[in-house]
Amino acid sequence: MRIGLLTEGGYPYVSGDARLWCDRLVRGLEQHEFDIYALSRSEHQEDEGWVQLPPQVGRVITAPLWTAEDDGVVYGRRARRRFAQSYGELAAALCEGAVGDTSGESSATEADRFANALYGLAELARDQGGLVGALRSETAVRALERACRAPGARQTARAARVPELLAVAGHLERALRPLSLDWYEDDGLGAVDLCHATSGGPAALPGLLAHHFCGVPLLVTEYGVRLRTHYLADTESPPAVRSLLTAFHGRLATETYRRAAVVTPGNTHARRWQERCGADRAKLRTVYPGMDAARFTEVGESAECVDPDTLVWVGRVEPAKDLISLLHAFAEVRREEPKTRLRIVGAPTGPEGAAYLGHCKALAAQLFPDEAEGLHAVGDNPVCFEEIGGPEVPTLADAYASGAVTVLSSVVEGFPITLVEAMFCGRATVSTDVGAVVEVIGGTGLVVPPRNPKALAEACVTLLRDPERRERLGAAARARALELFTVEQNITAFHGIYLEIVSHTPVRRVVLDNTGEPLPFAAPAEAHVPGRWTEHSTRVVARGGPGWAAGPPVRATPPLAAPEGATG
């Protein structure tokens, strides 16, 4: 079958989110063809280029989310009236009702109102050639203001002033840029058998429109729920801006889950968020991320560790990882087990991460003054900060192999990748109870409350003093990881889901002869068998639309610029 893979800031870009997962999925499902529709997040991301693409990728079409030139479209009176009505309805849906409340007729009414407004804007963009100018116009700001001042609007929305309204209008313009793309014709997303959005939010918008215009079924995969990300990230905006933008992302998530044929959360934690936003439980299929276990095989099959008195932490250095609590917990560990050492392996993320790393190093120096064995020996700190690739830790597997217990101290976590890597390595773990940690561990490690250094220290001491228990937990953790979190299980799950969706929503294509008349039974059954059984020369009409000439697929290469024919 032909899959339209929808990404935002991800595959096929070198620095894309979930790049490895998407690449493994595409390469693992070589019996299918993939068209990639990618939204980029920055000019720098585009300049870095693409990863090397496998031959089953037929074409790559890109569009930037980080910029949009004025399309120069001038609306007539009727088009301006249509825009004002649809945009006003969308704004009203953001100002009224309680976002995230999926009970009662009010919630369903607001969801329908938002959906009708969204598709009304999409139809206007298709008819007129774009929405960029209209979304930046004074008409949009005035419609938003009227919605905020209307009777029944939430108090936070009614408090919005001109600067807040301009900020919200600017965000909506950026978020709705996919509506103006020319991807939704019969020679674009209308020609695929299935749209697979690799995240919610803007990546799912093209899938919603392909479903609306062409009836293409939509599959949505979320390993990090976009609505949750918005809640956590937007902490500095004024209350009115946060309220309206949260409402927008919540309504978009609800519509995405409602229209999707299947939604695949990466864990139960994400699943609960989706259910709260109205996702039907019958549509939900939990599919864990697929990770490469091969590079951890040597460590995982060896019961020995470099130092049985060493704790290891691995990850990105940032405040959410709560290394401060870890250092205070390690101070308690040292009182009980003076020989214990702590290795913190990871690099900071951005300026905030660099500042946090500096703070952690200063705290470690304060809590653990350099110790020396004798009068003439050089002092040594029991806490060391390292990065992968150094002489002591050349590989990620070496990091986990260097200690007896792996520790995770986060206060915020989605799917704990470092925990799964430690499990592949057969290491006993001590983790905080956040995100999907308990689901991943499944009884093969110790879990303590977050922001509780005393509990974290007691769990670490327990495992340091009991090598037999460490070995049992490590073996059980490795067996669990190999059963649930490998690339193979991920690919197998998605292959089955693809077949399930297409079997319930088959694509109807009409094959025409040279005179334009339909040819019954012209598409042979073996066309669906893996491999090239038929010539790509038949004129095809997808779902009753105008015809397009189906030639040989365009083999994409990783240039720095978008390929010929791509939208930009």
Coordinates of C-alpha atoms in Angstrom, one line a residue:
M1 CA 0.0 0.0 0.0
R2 CA 1.0 3.6 -0.3
I3 CA 1.5 5.5 3.0
G4 CA 1.6 9.3 3.3
L5 CA 4.0 9.8 6.3
L6 CA 3.3 13.2 7.9
T7 CA 6.0 14.8 10.1
E8 CA 6.6 18.1 11.8
G9 CA 10.2 19.0 12.6
G10 CA 11.1 15.4 12.2
Y11 CA 12.0 12.8 9.5
P12 CA 13.7 13.1 7.0
Y13 CA 15.7 16.0 8.4
V14 CA 19.0 15.1 10.0
S15 CA 18.1 16.9 13.3
G16 CA 14.5 15.9 13.2
D17 CA 12.5 14.7 16.2
A18 CA 11.7 10.9 16.2
R19 CA 14.0 10.7 13.2
L20 CA 15.4 7.2 14.2
W21 CA 11.9 5.8 14.9
C22 CA 10.5 7.0 11.5
D23 CA 13.6 5.7 9.6
R24 CA 13.4 2.3 11.2
L25 CA 9.6 2.1 10.5
V26 CA 10.1 3.0 6.8
R27 CA 13.0 0.6 6.3
G28 CA 11.3 -2.2 8.2
L29 CA 8.1 -1.9 6.1
E30 CA 9.8 -2.3 2.7
Q31 CA 6.8 -4.0 1.3
H32 CA 5.0 -0.6 1.3
E33 CA 5.6 2.6 -0.5
F34 CA 6.0 5.9 1.4
D35 CA 5.4 9.5 0.4
I36 CA 6.8 11.8 3.0
Y37 CA 5.1 15.2 3.7
A38 CA 7.4 17.1 6.1
L39 CA 6.9 20.4 7.9
S40 CA 10.2 22.0 8.9
R41 CA 10.6 24.1 12.0
S42 CA 13.6 26.3 11.1
E43 CA 15.9 27.4 8.3
H44 CA 18.8 25.7 10.1
Q45 CA 17.0 22.4 10.1
E46 CA 16.4 22.7 6.3
D47 CA 20.1 23.7 5.7
E48 CA 21.3 20.5 7.6
G49 CA 19.6 18.4 4.9
W50 CA 18.0 14.9 5.0
V51 CA 19.1 11.5 6.2
Q52 CA 19.8 8.9 3.5
L53 CA 16.4 7.6 2.4
P54 CA 15.6 4.0 1.5
P55 CA 14.3 3.1 -2.0
Q56 CA 10.7 2.6 -0.8
V57 CA 10.4 6.3 -0.3
G58 CA 8.7 7.5 -3.5
R59 CA 8.8 11.3 -3.0
V60 CA 9.4 13.9 -0.3
I61 CA 7.4 17.1 -0.2
T62 CA 8.3 19.8 2.3
A63 CA 6.9 23.1 3.6
P64 CA 8.2 25.4 6.3
L65 CA 6.3 26.1 9.5
W66 CA 8.8 28.7 10.6
T67 CA 8.0 31.2 7.8
A68 CA 5.3 32.0 5.3
E69 CA 5.5 34.7 2.7
D70 CA 2.4 36.7 1.9
D71 CA 0.6 34.7 -0.8
G72 CA -0.7 37.9 -2.4
V73 CA -4.2 36.6 -2.6
V74 CA -6.8 39.4 -2.5
Y75 CA -10.2 38.3 -1.3
G76 CA -13.4 39.7 -2.8
R77 CA -16.3 40.7 -0.7
R78 CA -17.9 37.2 -0.6
A79 CA -14.6 35.6 0.3
R80 CA -13.9 38.1 3.1
R81 CA -17.4 37.4 4.5
R82 CA -16.7 33.7 4.4
F83 CA -13.3 34.2 6.2
A84 CA -14.8 36.4 8.9
Q85 CA -17.6 33.9 9.6
S86 CA -15.3 30.9 9.8
Y87 CA -12.6 32.6 11.8
G88 CA -15.1 34.1 14.1
E89 CA -16.7 30.7 14.7
L90 CA -13.2 29.2 15.4
A91 CA -12.4 32.0 17.8
A92 CA -15.8 31.6 19.6
A93 CA -15.1 27.9 20.1
L94 CA -11.9 28.8 21.8
C95 CA -13.5 31.4 24.2
E96 CA -16.4 29.2 25.3
G97 CA -16.7 26.0 27.3
A98 CA -14.1 24.1 29.4
V99 CA -11.3 22.7 27.4
G100 CA -10.6 19.0 28.2
D101 CA -14.1 18.4 29.5
T102 CA -15.5 15.6 27.3
S103 CA -18.8 15.2 29.0
G104 CA -22.1 16.7 28.1
E105 CA -23.7 18.3 25.1
S106 CA -21.8 21.5 25.5
S107 CA -18.5 19.8 24.9
A108 CA -19.8 18.1 21.7
T109 CA -21.3 21.3 20.4
E110 CA -18.1 23.2 20.9
A111 CA -16.1 20.4 19.2
D112 CA -18.4 20.5 16.2
R113 CA -18.2 24.3 16.1
F114 CA -14.4 24.2 16.0
A115 CA -14.4 21.5 13.4
N116 CA -16.8 23.3 11.1
A117 CA -14.8 26.5 11.4
L118 CA -11.5 24.7 10.7
Y119 CA -12.8 23.0 7.6
G120 CA -14.5 26.2 6.5
L121 CA -11.2 27.9 6.5
A122 CA -9.5 25.0 4.7
E123 CA -12.2 25.1 1.9
L124 CA -11.7 28.8 1.6
A125 CA -7.9 28.4 1.3
R126 CA -8.5 25.8 -1.4
D127 CA -10.9 28.0 -3.3
Q128 CA -8.9 31.2 -3.0
G129 CA -5.3 29.9 -3.1
G130 CA -4.3 30.6 0.4
L131 CA -5.0 32.0 3.9
V132 CA -1.8 33.7 4.9
G133 CA -2.8 37.3 4.2
A134 CA -6.3 36.8 5.7
L135 CA -4.9 35.2 8.9
R136 CA -2.6 38.3 9.3
S137 CA -5.3 40.8 8.6
E138 CA -7.1 43.2 11.0
T139 CA -10.3 41.2 10.2
A140 CA -8.8 38.2 12.1
V141 CA -7.9 40.3 15.1
R142 CA -11.3 42.0 15.3
A143 CA -13.1 38.6 15.0
L144 CA -11.0 37.3 17.9
E145 CA -11.7 40.4 19.9
R146 CA -15.5 40.0 19.3
A147 CA -15.4 36.4 20.4
C148 CA -13.5 37.3 23.6
R149 CA -16.0 40.1 24.5
A150 CA -19.1 38.0 23.6
P151 CA -21.6 36.9 26.3
G152 CA -20.6 33.5 27.7
A153 CA -16.9 33.9 27.0
R154 CA -14.6 32.6 29.8
Q155 CA -13.3 35.2 32.2
T156 CA -9.7 34.7 31.2
A157 CA -10.6 35.3 27.5
R158 CA -12.6 38.4 28.3
A159 CA -9.5 39.9 30.1
A160 CA -7.5 39.8 26.8
R161 CA -6.2 43.2 25.7
V162 CA -4.8 44.3 22.4
P163 CA -1.2 42.9 22.9
E164 CA -2.6 39.5 24.0
L165 CA -5.0 39.4 21.1
L166 CA -2.2 40.1 18.6
A167 CA -0.1 37.4 20.2
V168 CA -2.9 34.8 19.9
A169 CA -3.7 35.8 16.4
G170 CA 0.0 35.4 15.5
H171 CA 0.1 32.0 17.0
L172 CA -3.0 30.9 15.2
E173 CA -1.6 32.1 11.9
R174 CA 1.5 30.0 12.4
A175 CA -0.5 26.9 13.5
L176 CA -2.9 27.1 10.6
R177 CA -0.3 27.5 7.9
P178 CA -0.8 23.8 6.7
L179 CA -4.4 24.8 5.6
S180 CA -2.8 26.9 2.8
L181 CA -0.7 24.1 1.3
D182 CA -1.5 22.5 -2.0
W183 CA -1.1 18.9 -0.7
Y184 CA -4.7 17.9 -0.7
E185 CA -5.3 17.2 -4.4
D186 CA -5.7 13.8 -6.0
D187 CA -2.1 13.7 -7.1
G188 CA -1.0 14.5 -3.5
L189 CA -2.3 13.1 -0.3
G190 CA -5.5 12.2 -2.2
A191 CA -3.5 9.4 -3.9
V192 CA -2.3 7.6 -0.8
D193 CA -4.0 4.7 0.9
L194 CA -3.4 5.9 4.4
C195 CA -2.0 9.0 6.1
H196 CA 0.2 8.3 9.1
A197 CA 0.8 11.4 11.3
T198 CA 3.9 10.9 13.5
S199 CA 2.6 13.4 16.1
G200 CA -0.4 15.4 16.9
G201 CA -0.7 19.2 16.3
P202 CA 0.4 20.7 13.0
A203 CA 1.6 17.3 11.7
A204 CA -1.9 15.9 12.0
L205 CA -3.5 18.9 10.2
P206 CA -2.7 17.7 6.7
G207 CA -4.1 14.3 7.6
L208 CA -7.3 15.8 8.8
L209 CA -7.7 17.8 5.5
A210 CA -6.8 14.7 3.4
H211 CA -9.6 12.9 5.2
H212 CA -12.0 15.8 4.8
F213 CA -11.3 16.4 1.1
C214 CA -10.4 12.9 -0.2
G215 CA -11.7 10.4 2.5
V216 CA -8.1 9.1 3.2
P217 CA -8.0 7.3 6.6
L218 CA -5.8 8.8 9.2
L219 CA -3.5 7.1 11.7
V220 CA -2.1 9.3 14.5
T221 CA 1.0 8.2 16.6
E222 CA 1.9 10.2 19.7
Y223 CA 4.9 9.3 21.8
G224 CA 4.8 12.7 23.4
V225 CA 1.3 14.2 23.5
R226 CA 1.5 17.7 22.0
L227 CA -1.2 19.1 24.3
R228 CA 0.9 18.0 27.3
T229 CA 4.0 19.6 25.8
H230 CA 2.1 22.9 25.3
Y231 CA 0.9 22.8 28.9
L232 CA 4.5 22.3 30.2
A233 CA 6.2 24.7 27.8
D234 CA 3.9 27.8 27.9
T235 CA 4.7 29.1 31.4
E236 CA 5.5 32.8 30.7
S237 CA 2.6 34.0 28.5
P238 CA -0.1 36.1 30.1
P239 CA -3.1 34.2 31.4
A240 CA -5.4 35.3 28.6
V241 CA -2.9 34.1 26.0
R242 CA -2.3 30.8 27.8
S243 CA -6.1 30.2 28.1
L244 CA -6.8 30.8 24.4
L245 CA -3.9 28.9 23.0
T246 CA -4.5 26.0 25.4
A247 CA -8.1 26.0 24.1
F248 CA -6.9 25.9 20.5
H249 CA -4.5 23.0 21.1
G250 CA -7.1 21.1 23.1
R251 CA -9.8 21.6 20.4
L252 CA -7.4 20.5 17.6
A253 CA -6.4 17.4 19.6
T254 CA -10.1 16.5 20.2
E255 CA -10.8 16.8 16.4
T256 CA -7.7 14.8 15.5
Y257 CA -8.7 11.9 17.8
R258 CA -12.2 12.1 16.6
R259 CA -11.4 11.8 12.9
A260 CA -8.5 9.3 13.2
A261 CA -9.3 5.7 12.3
V262 CA -6.7 4.6 14.9
V263 CA -4.6 6.4 17.5
T264 CA -1.4 4.8 18.8
P265 CA -0.1 6.2 22.1
G266 CA 3.4 5.2 23.0
N267 CA 2.4 4.4 26.6
T268 CA -0.5 4.4 29.1
H269 CA 0.5 7.9 30.4
A270 CA 0.0 9.3 26.9
R271 CA -3.2 7.3 26.5
R272 CA -4.7 8.9 29.5
W273 CA -4.1 12.3 28.1
Q274 CA -5.7 11.3 24.8
E275 CA -8.8 9.8 26.6
R276 CA -9.1 13.1 28.5
C277 CA -9.3 14.9 25.2
G278 CA -12.1 12.7 23.9
A279 CA -10.2 9.9 22.2
D280 CA -12.5 6.8 21.8
R281 CA -11.0 3.9 23.7
A282 CA -12.0 1.6 20.9
K283 CA -9.6 3.5 18.6
L284 CA -6.6 3.4 20.9
R285 CA -3.7 0.9 20.4
T286 CA -0.7 1.2 22.6
V287 CA 2.5 0.7 20.6
Y288 CA 5.7 1.1 22.5
P289 CA 8.6 2.9 20.7
G290 CA 11.0 0.5 18.9
M291 CA 14.6 0.8 20.1
D292 CA 17.8 -0.9 18.8
A293 CA 18.8 -3.5 21.3
A294 CA 21.8 -4.8 19.3
R295 CA 24.3 -2.2 20.5
F296 CA 23.6 -3.2 24.2
T297 CA 23.8 -7.0 23.6
E298 CA 27.4 -7.4 24.8
V299 CA 26.8 -5.6 28.0
G300 CA 23.4 -7.1 28.6
E301 CA 24.6 -10.7 28.2
S302 CA 27.5 -10.1 30.7
A303 CA 26.6 -10.2 34.4
E304 CA 29.7 -8.3 35.3
C305 CA 29.9 -4.5 35.8
V306 CA 33.0 -2.3 35.9
D307 CA 32.4 -1.1 39.4
P308 CA 29.8 -2.6 41.8
D309 CA 30.0 0.5 44.0
T310 CA 29.0 2.9 41.3
L311 CA 25.7 4.6 40.5
V312 CA 25.1 5.8 36.9
W313 CA 22.8 8.5 35.6
V314 CA 22.5 8.9 31.9
G315 CA 20.5 11.5 29.9
R316 CA 20.1 15.2 28.8
V317 CA 21.2 17.6 31.5
E318 CA 18.2 19.9 32.1
P319 CA 16.2 21.1 35.2
A320 CA 13.4 18.5 34.5
K321 CA 15.9 15.7 35.3
D322 CA 16.3 17.0 38.8
L323 CA 20.0 16.3 39.3
I324 CA 19.8 18.5 42.4
S325 CA 17.7 15.9 44.2
L326 CA 20.0 13.2 42.9
L327 CA 23.1 14.9 44.4
H328 CA 21.4 15.3 47.8
A329 CA 20.3 11.7 47.7
F330 CA 23.9 10.7 46.9
A331 CA 25.1 12.5 50.0
E332 CA 22.8 10.2 52.0
V333 CA 24.1 7.2 50.1
R334 CA 27.7 8.2 51.0
R335 CA 26.9 8.3 54.7
E336 CA 25.7 4.6 54.5
E337 CA 28.2 3.4 51.8
P338 CA 31.3 5.6 51.9
K339 CA 32.9 3.8 48.9
T340 CA 30.0 4.6 46.5
R341 CA 30.7 6.8 43.5
L342 CA 28.3 8.6 41.1
R343 CA 28.8 9.0 37.4
I344 CA 26.6 11.6 35.6
V345 CA 26.8 11.0 31.9
G346 CA 25.2 13.5 29.6
A347 CA 25.3 16.8 27.7
P348 CA 23.4 19.9 28.5
T349 CA 20.5 21.1 26.2
G350 CA 20.7 24.7 25.3
P351 CA 21.7 27.7 27.4
E352 CA 19.4 26.7 30.2
G353 CA 20.9 23.2 30.4
A354 CA 24.4 24.6 30.4
A355 CA 23.6 26.9 33.3
Y356 CA 21.9 24.0 35.1
L357 CA 25.0 21.8 34.6
G358 CA 27.2 24.6 36.1
H359 CA 24.9 24.8 39.1
C360 CA 25.1 21.0 39.6
K361 CA 28.9 20.9 39.4
A362 CA 29.1 23.7 42.0
L363 CA 26.7 21.8 44.3
A364 CA 28.7 18.6 43.9
A365 CA 31.9 20.4 44.8
Q366 CA 30.2 21.8 47.9
L367 CA 28.6 18.6 49.0
F368 CA 31.6 16.4 48.3
P369 CA 34.9 18.2 48.9
D370 CA 37.8 16.4 47.0
E371 CA 38.9 13.5 49.1
A372 CA 42.4 12.1 49.3
E373 CA 43.6 8.8 50.7
G374 CA 46.8 10.2 52.2
L375 CA 48.7 13.4 52.9
H376 CA 50.6 13.2 49.6
A377 CA 47.7 12.1 47.3
V378 CA 45.6 14.2 45.0
G379 CA 42.0 14.8 46.1
D380 CA 39.2 13.2 44.1
N381 CA 35.5 14.0 44.0
P382 CA 33.1 11.0 44.2
V383 CA 30.9 12.6 41.6
C384 CA 32.1 12.9 38.0
F385 CA 30.4 14.6 35.1
E386 CA 31.1 13.1 31.7
E387 CA 29.9 13.0 28.1
I388 CA 29.5 10.1 25.6
G389 CA 32.6 9.9 23.4
G390 CA 35.2 10.6 26.1
P391 CA 38.1 8.3 27.0
E392 CA 36.2 6.9 30.1
V393 CA 32.8 6.5 28.3
P394 CA 33.4 6.0 24.6
T395 CA 29.9 4.5 23.9
L396 CA 26.4 4.6 25.5
A397 CA 26.7 0.9 26.4
D398 CA 29.9 1.7 28.2
A399 CA 28.1 4.3 30.3
Y400 CA 25.6 1.7 31.6
A401 CA 28.2 -1.0 32.0
S402 CA 30.3 1.3 34.2
G403 CA 28.1 0.9 37.3
A404 CA 25.9 -1.5 39.2
V405 CA 22.7 0.6 39.4
T406 CA 21.2 3.0 36.9
V407 CA 19.3 5.9 38.5
L408 CA 16.6 8.1 37.0
S409 CA 15.6 11.2 39.1
S410 CA 13.3 13.1 36.8
V411 CA 10.3 15.2 37.9
V412 CA 8.9 15.3 34.4
E413 CA 9.2 12.4 31.9
G414 CA 7.3 11.0 29.0
F415 CA 8.6 7.7 27.8
P416 CA 11.9 7.1 29.7
I417 CA 14.3 6.0 26.9
T418 CA 17.4 5.9 29.1
L419 CA 15.5 3.5 31.4
V420 CA 14.8 1.1 28.5
E421 CA 18.5 1.3 27.5
A422 CA 19.6 0.4 31.0
M423 CA 17.1 -2.6 30.9
F424 CA 18.7 -3.8 27.6
C425 CA 22.0 -3.7 29.4
G426 CA 20.6 -5.9 32.2
R427 CA 21.0 -3.2 34.9
A428 CA 18.9 -2.9 38.0
T429 CA 17.3 0.5 38.2
V430 CA 16.0 3.1 40.7
S431 CA 13.6 5.5 39.2
T432 CA 11.1 8.3 40.2
D433 CA 7.4 7.7 39.7
V434 CA 6.8 10.0 36.7
G435 CA 5.4 9.7 33.2
A436 CA 5.5 6.1 31.9
V437 CA 8.2 4.9 34.3
V438 CA 6.1 2.4 36.2
E439 CA 4.6 1.0 33.0
V440 CA 8.1 0.5 31.5
I441 CA 9.7 -1.0 34.6
G442 CA 6.8 -3.4 35.3
G443 CA 8.3 -4.6 38.6
T444 CA 11.8 -5.1 37.4
G445 CA 13.2 -2.1 39.3
L446 CA 12.6 0.1 42.4
V447 CA 10.4 3.2 42.0
V448 CA 10.2 6.1 44.5
P449 CA 8.3 9.4 44.6
P450 CA 9.9 12.3 42.7
R451 CA 11.6 15.1 44.7
N452 CA 12.3 12.8 47.6
P453 CA 16.1 12.5 48.0
K454 CA 15.7 10.3 51.2
A455 CA 13.6 7.7 49.4
L456 CA 15.9 7.7 46.4
A457 CA 18.9 7.2 48.6
E458 CA 17.3 4.3 50.6
A459 CA 16.5 2.5 47.3
C460 CA 20.0 2.9 46.0
V461 CA 21.5 1.6 49.2
T462 CA 19.2 -1.4 49.2
L463 CA 20.4 -2.5 45.8
L464 CA 24.1 -1.6 46.4
R465 CA 24.0 -4.0 49.4
D466 CA 22.3 -6.9 47.7
P467 CA 24.2 -8.0 44.5
E468 CA 22.0 -11.1 44.1
R469 CA 18.9 -9.0 43.9
R470 CA 20.6 -6.6 41.5
E471 CA 21.3 -9.5 39.2
R472 CA 17.8 -10.9 39.4
L473 CA 16.2 -7.5 38.7
G474 CA 18.7 -6.8 35.8
A475 CA 17.9 -10.1 34.1
A476 CA 14.2 -9.6 34.4
A477 CA 14.5 -6.1 33.1
R478 CA 16.5 -7.2 30.0
A479 CA 13.9 -9.9 29.3
R480 CA 11.1 -7.4 29.6
A481 CA 12.8 -4.9 27.3
L482 CA 13.5 -7.5 24.7
E483 CA 9.9 -8.6 24.7
L484 CA 8.2 -5.1 24.5
F485 CA 10.6 -2.4 23.3
T486 CA 12.5 -3.6 20.3
V487 CA 12.3 -2.3 16.7
E488 CA 10.9 -5.6 15.5
Q489 CA 7.8 -5.5 17.8
N490 CA 7.2 -1.8 16.8
I491 CA 7.3 -2.6 13.0
T492 CA 5.1 -5.7 13.4
A493 CA 2.5 -3.7 15.3
F494 CA 2.3 -0.9 12.7
H495 CA 2.2 -3.4 9.8
G496 CA -0.9 -5.0 11.4
I497 CA -2.5 -1.6 12.1
Y498 CA -2.0 -0.5 8.5
L499 CA -3.7 -3.6 7.2
E500 CA -6.5 -3.2 9.7
I501 CA -7.2 0.4 8.7
V502 CA -7.1 -0.2 5.0
S503 CA -9.3 -3.3 5.2
H504 CA -12.0 -1.1 6.8
T505 CA -11.6 1.9 4.6
P506 CA -10.4 0.7 1.2
V507 CA -9.3 3.3 -1.3
R508 CA -11.5 3.4 -4.4
R509 CA -9.7 4.4 -7.5
V510 CA -11.2 4.5 -11.0
V511 CA -8.9 3.5 -13.8
L512 CA -9.7 5.2 -17.2
D513 CA -8.8 4.1 -20.7
N514 CA -7.4 6.5 -23.4
T515 CA -10.9 7.9 -24.1
G516 CA -11.6 8.6 -20.4
E517 CA -14.0 5.8 -19.9
P518 CA -13.8 3.6 -16.7
L519 CA -12.1 0.2 -17.1
P520 CA -13.7 -2.3 -14.7
F521 CA -11.2 -4.8 -13.0
A522 CA -8.3 -2.9 -14.6
A523 CA -6.4 -2.8 -11.3
P524 CA -5.1 -6.4 -10.9
A525 CA -5.2 -8.1 -7.5
E526 CA -1.4 -8.7 -7.6
A527 CA -0.8 -5.0 -7.6
H528 CA -1.1 -5.2 -3.9
V529 CA 1.5 -8.0 -3.6
P530 CA 5.0 -6.6 -2.6
G531 CA 7.1 -5.9 -5.7
R532 CA 6.6 -4.3 -9.1
W533 CA 4.0 -6.5 -10.9
T534 CA 2.5 -3.8 -13.2
E535 CA 3.7 -0.9 -15.2
H536 CA 3.3 2.6 -13.7
S537 CA 1.6 4.0 -16.8
T538 CA -2.1 3.7 -16.1
R539 CA -4.1 6.9 -15.8
V540 CA -5.7 6.9 -12.4
V541 CA -8.4 9.0 -10.8
A542 CA -8.4 9.0 -7.0
R543 CA -11.9 9.2 -5.4
G544 CA -13.6 10.7 -8.4
G545 CA -11.3 13.7 -8.9
P546 CA -9.4 14.8 -11.9
G547 CA -6.9 12.4 -13.3
W548 CA -3.2 12.4 -12.8
A549 CA -0.5 10.6 -14.7
A550 CA 1.1 8.0 -12.5
G551 CA 4.7 7.7 -13.6
P552 CA 7.7 6.0 -11.9
P553 CA 8.2 7.1 -8.4
V554 CA 10.7 9.9 -7.8
R555 CA 13.6 8.5 -5.8
A556 CA 14.5 11.1 -3.1
T557 CA 18.1 11.9 -2.3
P558 CA 19.3 13.9 0.6
P559 CA 20.0 17.4 -0.9
L560 CA 20.2 20.5 1.2
A561 CA 17.4 22.1 -0.7
A562 CA 13.9 20.7 -1.3
P563 CA 13.6 18.4 -4.3
E564 CA 12.1 19.5 -7.6
G565 CA 8.4 19.8 -7.4
A566 CA 8.4 20.2 -3.6
T567 CA 6.3 22.8 -2.0
G568 CA 8.2 25.4 0.0

